[in-house]
mmCIF file of C-alpha atoms in Angstrom:
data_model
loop_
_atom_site.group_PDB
_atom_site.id
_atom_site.type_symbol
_atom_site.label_atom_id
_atom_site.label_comp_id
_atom_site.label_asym_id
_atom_site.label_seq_id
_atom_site.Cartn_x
_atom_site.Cartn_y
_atom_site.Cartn_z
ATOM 1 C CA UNK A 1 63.427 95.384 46.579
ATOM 2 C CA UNK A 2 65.799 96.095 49.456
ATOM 3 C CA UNK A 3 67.407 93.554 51.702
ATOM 4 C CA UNK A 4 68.782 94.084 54.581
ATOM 5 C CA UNK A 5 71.098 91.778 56.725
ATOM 6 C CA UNK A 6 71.510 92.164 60.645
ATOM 7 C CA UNK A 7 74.359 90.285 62.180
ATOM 8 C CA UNK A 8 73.415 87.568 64.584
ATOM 9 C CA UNK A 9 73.411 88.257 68.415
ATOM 10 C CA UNK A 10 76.731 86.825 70.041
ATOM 11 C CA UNK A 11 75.672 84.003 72.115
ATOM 12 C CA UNK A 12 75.913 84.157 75.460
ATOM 13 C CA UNK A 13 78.825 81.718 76.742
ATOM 14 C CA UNK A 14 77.141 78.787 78.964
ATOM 15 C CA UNK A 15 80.230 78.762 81.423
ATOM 16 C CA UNK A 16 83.490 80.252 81.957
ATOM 17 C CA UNK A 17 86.724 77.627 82.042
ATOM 18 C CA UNK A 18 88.912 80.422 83.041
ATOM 19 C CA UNK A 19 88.866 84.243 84.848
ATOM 20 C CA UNK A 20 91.350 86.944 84.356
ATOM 21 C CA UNK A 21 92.040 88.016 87.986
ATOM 22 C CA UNK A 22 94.101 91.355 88.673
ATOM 23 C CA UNK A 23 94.161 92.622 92.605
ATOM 24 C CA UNK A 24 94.254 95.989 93.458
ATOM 25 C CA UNK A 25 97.321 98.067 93.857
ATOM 26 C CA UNK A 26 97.543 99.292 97.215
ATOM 27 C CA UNK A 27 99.296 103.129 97.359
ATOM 28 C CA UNK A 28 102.621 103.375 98.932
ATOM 29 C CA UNK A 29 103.060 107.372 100.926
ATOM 30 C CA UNK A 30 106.322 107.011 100.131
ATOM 31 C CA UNK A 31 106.527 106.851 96.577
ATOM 32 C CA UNK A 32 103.717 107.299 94.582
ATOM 33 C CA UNK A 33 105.429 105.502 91.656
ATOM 34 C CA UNK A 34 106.037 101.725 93.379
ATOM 35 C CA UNK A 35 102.710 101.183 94.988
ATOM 36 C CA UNK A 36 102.375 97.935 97.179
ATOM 37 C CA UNK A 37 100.019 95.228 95.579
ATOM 38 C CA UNK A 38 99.859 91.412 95.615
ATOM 39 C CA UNK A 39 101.395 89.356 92.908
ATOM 40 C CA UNK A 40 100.251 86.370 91.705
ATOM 41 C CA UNK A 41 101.968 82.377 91.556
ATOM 42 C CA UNK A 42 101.198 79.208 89.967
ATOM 43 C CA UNK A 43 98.741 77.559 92.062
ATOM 44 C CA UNK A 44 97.031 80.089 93.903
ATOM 45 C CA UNK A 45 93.631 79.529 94.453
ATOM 46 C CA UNK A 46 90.116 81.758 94.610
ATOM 47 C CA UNK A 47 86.725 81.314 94.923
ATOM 48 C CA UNK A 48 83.954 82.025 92.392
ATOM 49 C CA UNK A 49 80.476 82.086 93.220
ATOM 50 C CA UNK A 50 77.948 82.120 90.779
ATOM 51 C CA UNK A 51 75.084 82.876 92.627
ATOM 52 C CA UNK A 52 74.107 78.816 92.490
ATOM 53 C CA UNK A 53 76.915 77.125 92.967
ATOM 54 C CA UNK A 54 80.860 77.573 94.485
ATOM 55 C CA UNK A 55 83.795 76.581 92.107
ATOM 56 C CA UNK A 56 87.780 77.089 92.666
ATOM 57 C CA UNK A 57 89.940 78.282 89.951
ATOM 58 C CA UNK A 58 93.615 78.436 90.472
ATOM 59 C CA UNK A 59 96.262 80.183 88.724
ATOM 60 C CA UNK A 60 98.429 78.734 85.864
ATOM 61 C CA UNK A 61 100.807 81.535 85.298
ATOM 62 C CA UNK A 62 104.382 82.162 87.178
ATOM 63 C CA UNK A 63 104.813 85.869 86.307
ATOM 64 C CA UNK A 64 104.230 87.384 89.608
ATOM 65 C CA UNK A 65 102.194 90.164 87.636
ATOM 66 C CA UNK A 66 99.020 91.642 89.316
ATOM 67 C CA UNK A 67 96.799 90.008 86.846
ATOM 68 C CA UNK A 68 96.450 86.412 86.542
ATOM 69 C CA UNK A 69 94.953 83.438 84.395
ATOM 70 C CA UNK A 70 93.179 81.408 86.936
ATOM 71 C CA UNK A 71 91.180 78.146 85.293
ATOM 72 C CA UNK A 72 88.041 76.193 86.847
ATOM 73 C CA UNK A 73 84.819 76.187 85.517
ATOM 74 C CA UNK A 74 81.292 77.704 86.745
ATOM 75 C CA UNK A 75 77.995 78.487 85.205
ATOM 76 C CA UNK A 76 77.645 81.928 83.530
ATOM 77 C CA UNK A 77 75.433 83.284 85.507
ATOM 78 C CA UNK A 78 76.041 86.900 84.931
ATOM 79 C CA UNK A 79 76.888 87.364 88.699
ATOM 80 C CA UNK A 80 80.142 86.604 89.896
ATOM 81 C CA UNK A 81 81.652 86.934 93.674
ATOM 82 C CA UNK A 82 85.276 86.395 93.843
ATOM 83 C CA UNK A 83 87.315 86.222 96.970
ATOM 84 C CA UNK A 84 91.331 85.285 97.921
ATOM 85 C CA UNK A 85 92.091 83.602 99.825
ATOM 86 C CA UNK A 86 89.661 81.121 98.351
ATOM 87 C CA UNK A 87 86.670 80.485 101.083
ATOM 88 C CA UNK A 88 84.095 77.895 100.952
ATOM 89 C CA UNK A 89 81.981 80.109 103.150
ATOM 90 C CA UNK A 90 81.650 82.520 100.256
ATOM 91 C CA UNK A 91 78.014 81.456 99.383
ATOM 92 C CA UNK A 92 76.193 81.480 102.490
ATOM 93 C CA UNK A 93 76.674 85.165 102.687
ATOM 94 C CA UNK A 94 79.278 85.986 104.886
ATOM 95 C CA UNK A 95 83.183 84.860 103.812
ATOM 96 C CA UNK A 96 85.416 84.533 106.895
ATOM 97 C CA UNK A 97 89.389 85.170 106.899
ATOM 98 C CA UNK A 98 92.263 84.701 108.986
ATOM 99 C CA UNK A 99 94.439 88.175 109.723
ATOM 100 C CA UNK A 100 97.199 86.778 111.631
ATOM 101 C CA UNK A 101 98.102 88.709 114.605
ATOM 102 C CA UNK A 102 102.173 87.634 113.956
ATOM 103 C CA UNK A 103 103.029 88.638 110.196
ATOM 104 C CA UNK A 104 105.737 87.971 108.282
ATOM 105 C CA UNK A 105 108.239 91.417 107.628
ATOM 106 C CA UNK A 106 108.926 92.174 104.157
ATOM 107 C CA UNK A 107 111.045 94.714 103.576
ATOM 108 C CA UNK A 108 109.046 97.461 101.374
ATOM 109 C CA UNK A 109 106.482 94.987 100.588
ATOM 110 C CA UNK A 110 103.622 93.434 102.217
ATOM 111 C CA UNK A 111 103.944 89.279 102.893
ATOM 112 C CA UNK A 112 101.347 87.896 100.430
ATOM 113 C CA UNK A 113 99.791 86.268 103.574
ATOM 114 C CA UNK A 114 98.754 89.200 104.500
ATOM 115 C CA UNK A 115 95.818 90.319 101.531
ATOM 116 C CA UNK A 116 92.094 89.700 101.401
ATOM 117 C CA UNK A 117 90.924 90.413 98.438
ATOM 118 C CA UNK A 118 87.007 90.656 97.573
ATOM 119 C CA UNK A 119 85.578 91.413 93.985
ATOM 120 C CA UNK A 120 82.480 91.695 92.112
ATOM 121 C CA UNK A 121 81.594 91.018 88.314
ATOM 122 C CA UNK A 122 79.132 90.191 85.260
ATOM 123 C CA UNK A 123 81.758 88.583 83.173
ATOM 124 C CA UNK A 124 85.193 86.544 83.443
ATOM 125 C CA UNK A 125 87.027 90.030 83.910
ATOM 126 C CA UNK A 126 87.190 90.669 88.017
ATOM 127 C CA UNK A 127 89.381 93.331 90.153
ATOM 128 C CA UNK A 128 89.669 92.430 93.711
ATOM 129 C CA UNK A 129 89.810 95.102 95.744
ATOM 130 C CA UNK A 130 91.534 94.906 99.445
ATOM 131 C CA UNK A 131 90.024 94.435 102.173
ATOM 132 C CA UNK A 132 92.579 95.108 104.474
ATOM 133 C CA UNK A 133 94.455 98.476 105.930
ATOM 134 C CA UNK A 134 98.095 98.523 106.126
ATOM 135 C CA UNK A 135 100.089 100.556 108.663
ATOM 136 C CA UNK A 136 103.867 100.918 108.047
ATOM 137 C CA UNK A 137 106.633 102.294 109.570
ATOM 138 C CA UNK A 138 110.620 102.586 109.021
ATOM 139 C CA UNK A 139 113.353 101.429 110.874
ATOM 140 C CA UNK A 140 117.081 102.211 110.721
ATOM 141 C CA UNK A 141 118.751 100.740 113.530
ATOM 142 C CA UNK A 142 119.964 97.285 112.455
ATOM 143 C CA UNK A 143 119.304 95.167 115.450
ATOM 144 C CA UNK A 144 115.773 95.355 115.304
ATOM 145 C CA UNK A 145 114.110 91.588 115.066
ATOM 146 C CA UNK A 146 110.471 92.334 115.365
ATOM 147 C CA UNK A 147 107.325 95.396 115.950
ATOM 148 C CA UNK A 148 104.655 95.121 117.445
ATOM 149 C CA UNK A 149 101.724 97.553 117.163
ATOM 150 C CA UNK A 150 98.786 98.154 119.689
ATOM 151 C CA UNK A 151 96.182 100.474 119.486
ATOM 152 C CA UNK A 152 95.647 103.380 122.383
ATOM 153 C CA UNK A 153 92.326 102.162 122.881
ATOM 154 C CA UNK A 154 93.214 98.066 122.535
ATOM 155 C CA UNK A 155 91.236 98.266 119.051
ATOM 156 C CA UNK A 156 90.613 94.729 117.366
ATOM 157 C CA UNK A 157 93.647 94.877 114.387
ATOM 158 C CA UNK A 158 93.502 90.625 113.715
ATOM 159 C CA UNK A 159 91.808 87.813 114.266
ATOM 160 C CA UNK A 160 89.037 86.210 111.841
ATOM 161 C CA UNK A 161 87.112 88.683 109.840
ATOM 162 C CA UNK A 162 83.908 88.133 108.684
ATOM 163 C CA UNK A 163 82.784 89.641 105.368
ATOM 164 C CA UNK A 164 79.710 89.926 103.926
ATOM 165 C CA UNK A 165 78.857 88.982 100.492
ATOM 166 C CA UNK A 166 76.357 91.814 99.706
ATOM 167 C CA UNK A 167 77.722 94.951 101.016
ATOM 168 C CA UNK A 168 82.069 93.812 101.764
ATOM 169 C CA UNK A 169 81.275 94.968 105.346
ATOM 170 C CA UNK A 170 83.733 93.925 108.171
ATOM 171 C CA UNK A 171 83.382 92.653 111.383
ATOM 172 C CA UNK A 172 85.991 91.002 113.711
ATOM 173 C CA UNK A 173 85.521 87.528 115.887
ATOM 174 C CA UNK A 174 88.458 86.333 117.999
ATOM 175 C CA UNK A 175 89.970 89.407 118.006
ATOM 176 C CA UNK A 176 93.308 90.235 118.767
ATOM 177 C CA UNK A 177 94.366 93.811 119.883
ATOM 178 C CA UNK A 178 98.260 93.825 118.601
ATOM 179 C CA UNK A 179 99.874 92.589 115.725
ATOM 180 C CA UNK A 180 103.692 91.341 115.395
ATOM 181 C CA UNK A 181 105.918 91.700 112.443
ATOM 182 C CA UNK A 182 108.721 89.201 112.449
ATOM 183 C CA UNK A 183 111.438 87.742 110.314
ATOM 184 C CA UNK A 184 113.756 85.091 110.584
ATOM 185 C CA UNK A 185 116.421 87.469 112.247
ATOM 186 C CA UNK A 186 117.284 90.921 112.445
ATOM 187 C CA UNK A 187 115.579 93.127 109.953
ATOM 188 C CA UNK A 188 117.141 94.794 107.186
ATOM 189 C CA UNK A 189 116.714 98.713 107.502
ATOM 190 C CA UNK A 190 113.998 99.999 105.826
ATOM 191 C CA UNK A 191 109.864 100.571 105.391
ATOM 192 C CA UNK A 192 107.652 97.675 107.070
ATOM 193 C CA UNK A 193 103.893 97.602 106.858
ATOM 194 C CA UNK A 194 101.407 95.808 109.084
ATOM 195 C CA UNK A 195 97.990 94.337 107.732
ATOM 196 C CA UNK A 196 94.940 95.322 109.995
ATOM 197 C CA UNK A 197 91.540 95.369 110.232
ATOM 198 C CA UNK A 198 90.250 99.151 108.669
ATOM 199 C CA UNK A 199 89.157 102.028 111.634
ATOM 200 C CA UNK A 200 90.570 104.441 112.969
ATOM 201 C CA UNK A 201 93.044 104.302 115.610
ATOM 202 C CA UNK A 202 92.727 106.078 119.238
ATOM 203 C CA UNK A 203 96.662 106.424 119.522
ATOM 204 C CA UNK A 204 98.803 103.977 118.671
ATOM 205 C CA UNK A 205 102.245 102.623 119.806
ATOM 206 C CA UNK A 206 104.423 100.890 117.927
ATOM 207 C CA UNK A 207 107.459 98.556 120.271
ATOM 208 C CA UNK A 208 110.641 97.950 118.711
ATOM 209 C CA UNK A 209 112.345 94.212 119.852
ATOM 210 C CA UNK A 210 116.093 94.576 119.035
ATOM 211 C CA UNK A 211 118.282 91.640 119.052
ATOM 212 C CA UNK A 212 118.956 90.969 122.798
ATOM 213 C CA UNK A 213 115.420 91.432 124.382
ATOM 214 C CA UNK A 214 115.899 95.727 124.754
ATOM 215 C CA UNK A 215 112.640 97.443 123.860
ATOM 216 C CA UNK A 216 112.202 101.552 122.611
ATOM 217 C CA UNK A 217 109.050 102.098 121.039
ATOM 218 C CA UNK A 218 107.632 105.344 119.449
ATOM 219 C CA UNK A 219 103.914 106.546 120.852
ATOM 220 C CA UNK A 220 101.281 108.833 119.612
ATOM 221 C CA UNK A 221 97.821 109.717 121.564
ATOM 222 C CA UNK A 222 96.920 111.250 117.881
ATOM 223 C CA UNK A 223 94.293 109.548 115.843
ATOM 224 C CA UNK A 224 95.141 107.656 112.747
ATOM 225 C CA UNK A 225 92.192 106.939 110.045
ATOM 226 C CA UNK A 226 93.287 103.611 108.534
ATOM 227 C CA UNK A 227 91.474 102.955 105.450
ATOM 228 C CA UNK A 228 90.865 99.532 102.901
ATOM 229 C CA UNK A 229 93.510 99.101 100.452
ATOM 230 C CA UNK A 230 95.157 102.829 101.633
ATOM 231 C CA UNK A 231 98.497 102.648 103.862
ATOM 232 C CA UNK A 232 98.966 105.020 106.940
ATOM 233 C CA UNK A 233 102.573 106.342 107.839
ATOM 234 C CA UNK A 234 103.316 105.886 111.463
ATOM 235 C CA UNK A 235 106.337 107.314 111.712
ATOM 236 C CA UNK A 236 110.495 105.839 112.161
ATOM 237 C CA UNK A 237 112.875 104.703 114.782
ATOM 238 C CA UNK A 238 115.832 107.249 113.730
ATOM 239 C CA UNK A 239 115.016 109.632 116.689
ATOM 240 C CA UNK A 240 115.235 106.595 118.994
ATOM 241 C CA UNK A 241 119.024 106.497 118.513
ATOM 242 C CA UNK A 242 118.852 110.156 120.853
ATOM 243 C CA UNK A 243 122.003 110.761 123.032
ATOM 244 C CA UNK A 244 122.870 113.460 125.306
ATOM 245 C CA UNK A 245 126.601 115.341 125.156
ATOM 246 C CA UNK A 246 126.937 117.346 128.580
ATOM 247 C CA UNK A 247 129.197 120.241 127.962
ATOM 248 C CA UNK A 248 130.343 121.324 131.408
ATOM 249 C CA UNK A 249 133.735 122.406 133.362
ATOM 250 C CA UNK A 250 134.066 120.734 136.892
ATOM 251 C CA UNK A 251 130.917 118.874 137.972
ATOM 252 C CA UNK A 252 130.840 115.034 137.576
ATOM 253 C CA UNK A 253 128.849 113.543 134.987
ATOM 254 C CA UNK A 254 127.445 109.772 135.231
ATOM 255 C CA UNK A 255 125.660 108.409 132.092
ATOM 256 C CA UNK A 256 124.140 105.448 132.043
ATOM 257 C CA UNK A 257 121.844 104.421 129.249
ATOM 258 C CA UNK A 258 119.250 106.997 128.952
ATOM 259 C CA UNK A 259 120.142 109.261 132.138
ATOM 260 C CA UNK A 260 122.194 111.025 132.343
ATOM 261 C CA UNK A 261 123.006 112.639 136.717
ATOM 262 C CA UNK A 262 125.039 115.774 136.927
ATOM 263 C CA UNK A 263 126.086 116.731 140.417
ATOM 264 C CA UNK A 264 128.131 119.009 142.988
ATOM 265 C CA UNK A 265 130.394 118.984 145.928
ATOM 266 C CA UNK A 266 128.241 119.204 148.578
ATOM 267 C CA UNK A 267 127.875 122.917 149.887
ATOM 268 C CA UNK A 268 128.651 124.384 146.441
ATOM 269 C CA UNK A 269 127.046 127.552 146.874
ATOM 270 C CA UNK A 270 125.504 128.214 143.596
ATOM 271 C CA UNK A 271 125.763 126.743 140.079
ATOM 272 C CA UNK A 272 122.976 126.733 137.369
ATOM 273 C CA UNK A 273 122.183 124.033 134.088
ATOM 274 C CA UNK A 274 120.201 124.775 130.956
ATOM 275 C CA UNK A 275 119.471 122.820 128.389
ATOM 276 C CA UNK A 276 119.513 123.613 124.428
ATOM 277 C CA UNK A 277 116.934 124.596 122.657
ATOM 278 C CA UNK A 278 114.676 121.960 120.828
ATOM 279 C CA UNK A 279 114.950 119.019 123.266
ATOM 280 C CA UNK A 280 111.635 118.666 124.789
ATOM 281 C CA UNK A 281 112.125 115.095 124.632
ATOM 282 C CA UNK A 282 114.047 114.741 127.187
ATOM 283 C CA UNK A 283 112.470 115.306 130.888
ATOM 284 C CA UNK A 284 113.883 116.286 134.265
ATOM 285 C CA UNK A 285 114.110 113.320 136.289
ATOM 286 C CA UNK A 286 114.842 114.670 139.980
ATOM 287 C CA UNK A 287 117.187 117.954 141.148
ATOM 288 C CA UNK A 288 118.008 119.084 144.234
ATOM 289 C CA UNK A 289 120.660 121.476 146.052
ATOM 290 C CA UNK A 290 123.641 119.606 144.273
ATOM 291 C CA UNK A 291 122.388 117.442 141.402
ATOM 292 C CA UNK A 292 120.069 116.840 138.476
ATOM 293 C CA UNK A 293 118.749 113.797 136.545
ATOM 294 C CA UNK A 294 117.955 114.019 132.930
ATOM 295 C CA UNK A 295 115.706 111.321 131.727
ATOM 296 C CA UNK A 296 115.252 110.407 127.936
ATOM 297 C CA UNK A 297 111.412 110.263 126.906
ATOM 298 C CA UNK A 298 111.656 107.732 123.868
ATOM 299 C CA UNK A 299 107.917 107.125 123.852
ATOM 300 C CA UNK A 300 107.341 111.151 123.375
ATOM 301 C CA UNK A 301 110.438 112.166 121.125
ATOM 302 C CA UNK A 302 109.939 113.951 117.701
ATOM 303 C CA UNK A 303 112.211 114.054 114.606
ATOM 304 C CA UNK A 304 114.972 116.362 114.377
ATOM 305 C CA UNK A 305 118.304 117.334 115.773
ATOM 306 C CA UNK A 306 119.153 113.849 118.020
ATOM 307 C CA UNK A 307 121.341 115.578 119.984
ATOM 308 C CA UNK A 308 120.809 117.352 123.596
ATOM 309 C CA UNK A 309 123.573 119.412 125.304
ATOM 310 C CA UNK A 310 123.307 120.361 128.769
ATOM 311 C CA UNK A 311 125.723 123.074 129.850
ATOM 312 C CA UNK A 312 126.521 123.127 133.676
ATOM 313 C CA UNK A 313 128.258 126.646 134.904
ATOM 314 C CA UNK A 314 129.853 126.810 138.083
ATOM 315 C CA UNK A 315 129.869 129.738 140.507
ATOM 316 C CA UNK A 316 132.230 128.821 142.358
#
């Protein structure tokens, strides 16, 4: 006679006293190999619904790591919704969030304020994946205190999102059309990246505040698909340091910020300006008989040599 021995089912654990949480790393263009992603400290908090019933669990680890220990307890269900920041709205089907419109600047980082973080899951293992898009952009003047980005078309970028518990859909309320990074004085030099809502942009323009009050900003009428979790690449400030050198015998030359007026006796009967090649950045204020204004464009310049030279020759 034959036996034959089957090993017992594992039984199904009646609730869960703890979740391993990780969040999703969000990519960074710039280098592949340091992507952006939130990081975890003791005594964060998330939500965890069940299906039923709404618990918190909060985080008893100090590593900073992307995955976490979080303890609470909840039913095992099977079905698990798990949101950050924690939400008490995440049961009634639609979990609202707070995108501030003034973020804090973190140089080659994103602020942990600025994350939302939405997972799914049939066990105590969840990955949250972001909610959010993230713009960035570079600066290398040091003066600069805070950016602020607008859309071309006024697009909603902050405000409280709504998102729904069945499909992670997003839709704005009290929207706000530009959003402010901002430290606690001038920023160090280097890659910043704004949280927004995810579209796509109709244009953009991005204001630079330096230290002072003075404003340049860079400006595109391009479109700019800003995905969840995925960072777009606006562009930098460097070309916004432009100057002009005027290269010229006899005329006089008056600069003053970012015009520059080049001018003739009066009854000079012939004398003729061009400009080097590559500078279509720079515009043609006014010229007459005996004088020209050249006019920086900062909100239409493009990366490359910084430099204009106008040469001026003199028939006389």
């Amino acid at each position: 006679m034959m036996l034959s021995c089957t090993e017992p089912a594992a039984e199904k654990e009646a609730a869960y006293t703890h979740f391993f949480v990780t969040a999703e790393d969000v990519a960074n263009p710039a280098d592949e190999n340091a992507p952006f992603g939130r990081k975890w400290s003791k005594g964060e908090e998330v939500s965890v619904w069940n299906g039923k019933t709404l618990s918190i669990f909060t985080s008893s680890q100090e590593n900073k790591g992307k995955t976490s220990l979080f303890f609470g307890e909840t039913e095992n269900t099977g079905n698990f919704l798990v949101c950050y920041p924690a939400d008490d709205n995440v049961g009634t089907g639609e979990m609202t969030f707070e995108v501030p419109a003034q973020q804090k600047a973190v140089e080659g980082g994103i602020s942990d304020e600025s994350y939302v973080l939405v997972g799914k899951s049939d066990n105590n293992y969840v990955k949250l994946a972001n909610m959010l898009g993230y713009v960035s952009v570079t600066i290398e003047r040091e003066n600069i205190v805070s950016m602020v980005l607008e859309t071309g078309n006024k697009a909603a970028l902050a405000g409280t999102v709504a998102v729904s518990s069945s499909d992670l859909s997003c839709t704005v309320k009290n929207a706000e059309n530009s959003v402010e990074l901002r430290g606690s004085g001038a920023l160090t030099p280097g890659t910043y990246v704004f949280a927004v809502v995810p579209q796509t942009f109709a244009g953009y323009k991005v204001t630079f505040v330096a230290e002072g009050g003075q404003e340049t900003a860079i400006e595109s009428s391009e479109s700019v698909e800003v995905k969840a979790g995925k960072v777009a690449f606006l562009g930098d400030d460097a070309y916004l340091n432009a100057s002009l050198s005027v290269v010229c015998e006899n005329p006089e030359v008056v600069q003053k910020g970012d015009q520059v007026v080049i001018s003739v006796d009066s009854g000079n009967a012939g004398w003729t300006w061009a400009l080097s090649s590559g500078c279509d950045w720079l515009d043609v204020a006014q010229e007459n008989e005996n004088s020209i204004v050249l006019q920086l464009n900062r909100t239409h310049l493009t990366a490359g040599d910084l430099t204009a030279e106008v040469t001026v020759t003199n028939d006389l």
